[in-house]
C-alpha cells in the first residue's frame, strides 16, 4: 500500500495534478493528541458515574465529570460491527459487516477498499498506534492493522483472548493470539492483559515526541469474557458487598480498567501532552449478561444485552474530555453515533471532512468545540438481514423490529448490578484519582466538588419504574419513546402511526443500499496447529478472490490504477479536443 501511495503521489506530481498534492502529508503544528480508550462489553451500569455505587470507577468518573458525558452514544450491538463503523464512518450495512462478529478461521474482514481513520489521520501528520483488539479480519496479511494505516500494533486479531496465556479457541482450533506488528509476541506471555496493554500505552506516551500529534487507540480486552481476574495486590474486602462471586470478579476486572485509564492520563500529564489532548472513553456495545460469552456485566435498568437493538445493547457508556471542548462538566443528551467519530476526529485534527467521501458519520466537532448546533437527530441502529432485526431512532422515538435468537436476549438482566447494600459513593476516591490529580496539576481545578458530582451523576442516571409486563418486538414491531420510557417497556406504535411510517421509510431507504453479509464457512486451513500453534493470516489476497468469488482484496491493484489514470487522461484529452 505504501509503495502504491508514493507511486500515486509521484504520478500526481509528474502530471502536476493540483488536487492530488493535498494527499501529501501536511503539518498541523497544533493538531491535538488523540487517545481512544475503547472498552469491550462494558455495561451501562458498570461505571459509577451512571449512578451505581457497586463498582467504584473513580478515574473514569473524574474524566467524565470534567468532560462531557455522552449519555446517548449509540454503538452497534456487537464488536465487529462497532469497530467497522468506528474506523470507516459508515453504517456496517454498506460493507456487509452488520452481522455476527468474525470467528477465528472465518476468511472475512473489513473490505480493503474501505479507507479508515488511521489512514486519514496519517495524511494529517499522525502516526497512529493501536493496542489491543482488532477483530476486523486477519485471513490475509493485508487485513491486519499495520497494513491498514497503523504504524504500530500490540494486540490480538480475534474477538478475545485469555487474559494470561493470550489463547483463543474456535471449535477444535486453538492457538496463541498476541502480535507485535506482524510478529507473534511469544515473549510477552503471562502478564495480565489489561496491565500489559496499559504498560504499552504508557511506554508509547513516554517515547512520544510532543512536536508530533499522537493518535493512540487502546482497545482493551477488559471486560470481555473469560472472567479472569488480576491476581496481584488485590484487596478482596473491597468488594465484599457484592454477593455474587462472578460479579465480584467482574468488579476487579473493571477496577483494573479504571486504573489503566488513570495511569494513561497521568502519563499524558507527565509528558506535557494533556493540555493538548482529546480523550474518549467508550464501550463497543452493552454487556452480554447472558449467553455463551456472558461476563456478569450489567446494563440495568436498560432492556436487552449485547446483540440486541434495545438500549442495553446499543446505548453505550461514553465520555469525552478535552480542554478544547466548548463547555465541560456536563451531560449531553444529543444523539451521537459510533460512525460520527471519523469525521469528528478528522475535523478536530484539522482535516476537511469533504476528504472523507461518502460516509454516514456526522461531524460533531463544531458542536463540541464551539457550541454550534446539534448535528444529529436520526440514526440507523442496524439492519441485519440474517437475524431479521432492524431499528432506527428519530429524536425520542425508536422503532425496533424482530428479535435476535427468538428474543432470548430481549429482557431485563443484570439486576445484581443494582444498588442494594452498597457503600456510599466515595467522593474522596474521585478527588484523589490519577485522572483528577493530573487534571489539577496541568490544567487547574478539576470538577470534584461533591455537590457538582452528585448533580452530574443524577443527570447521567436512568431511572425506570419496575414494569411487570413489557412488549416483545418479534411478533409486532415496536415503537418506544426512549426519552420518557428509556427502559422500552411500552409499545406506542398504535398511538403514533405517522412516526412508524416515517421510520419505516427511513429503514427502507437503507435496506436498498444494504450489502448482504458474506456468510463464509470456517476455513480449517486457518488451524493454528499449522503455524506453531499461533493464529496467523493464512491466505494470499489473490487466493481469496479466487476461492470465494467476492473480492476480499478489492482495493486497487497497480494495474487498475494505471488503467484508471489512462482512462482519465483519455477522457480529459477527448474533452479538450471536443
Ligand atoms: C476440526 O473440525 C472440523 C469440522 O468439524 C473438521 O473438518 C476438521 O478436520 C477438524 N480438525 C482436526 C485437526 O481435528
Ligand atoms: C417472541 O419472543 C418471546 C420471548 O422470548 C418468545 O416466547 C416467542 O416465542 C417469540 N415469538 C416468535 C414468533 O419467535
Ligand atoms: C473513601 O476512600 C478513601 C481513600 O481510599 C478512604 O480513606 C475513605 O475511608 C473512604 N471513605 C468512605 C466513606 O468509605
Ligand atoms: C513457537 O512457539 C513457541 C512458544 O509457544 C516459541 O517459543 C517458539 O519460538 C516458536 N517457534 C517459532 C519458530 O517461532
Coordinates of C-alpha atoms and ligand atoms in Angstrom, one line a residue, residues 423-430 432, ligand 3:
X423 CA -21.2 1.6 50.5
X424 CA -21.9 5.3 49.8
X425 CA -20.3 6.9 46.8
X426 CA -16.8 7.8 47.8
X427 CA -16.1 11.4 46.6
X428 CA -12.6 11.3 48.0
X429 CA -11.7 8.4 45.7
X430 CA -12.6 10.6 42.7
X432 CA -7.6 11.6 44.7
Ligands
LIG3 C1 -13.0 6.7 50.6 O1 -11.8 6.3 50.1 C2 -10.7 6.8 50.9 C3 -9.4 6.5 50.1 O2 -9.3 5.1 49.8 C4 -10.7 6.1 52.3 O3 -9.6 6.6 53.1 C5 -12.1 6.5 52.9 O4 -12.2 5.8 54.2 C6 -13.3 6.2 52.0 N1 -14.4 6.8 52.6 C7 -15.5 6.1 52.8 C8 -16.7 6.8 53.3 O5 -15.6 4.9 52.6

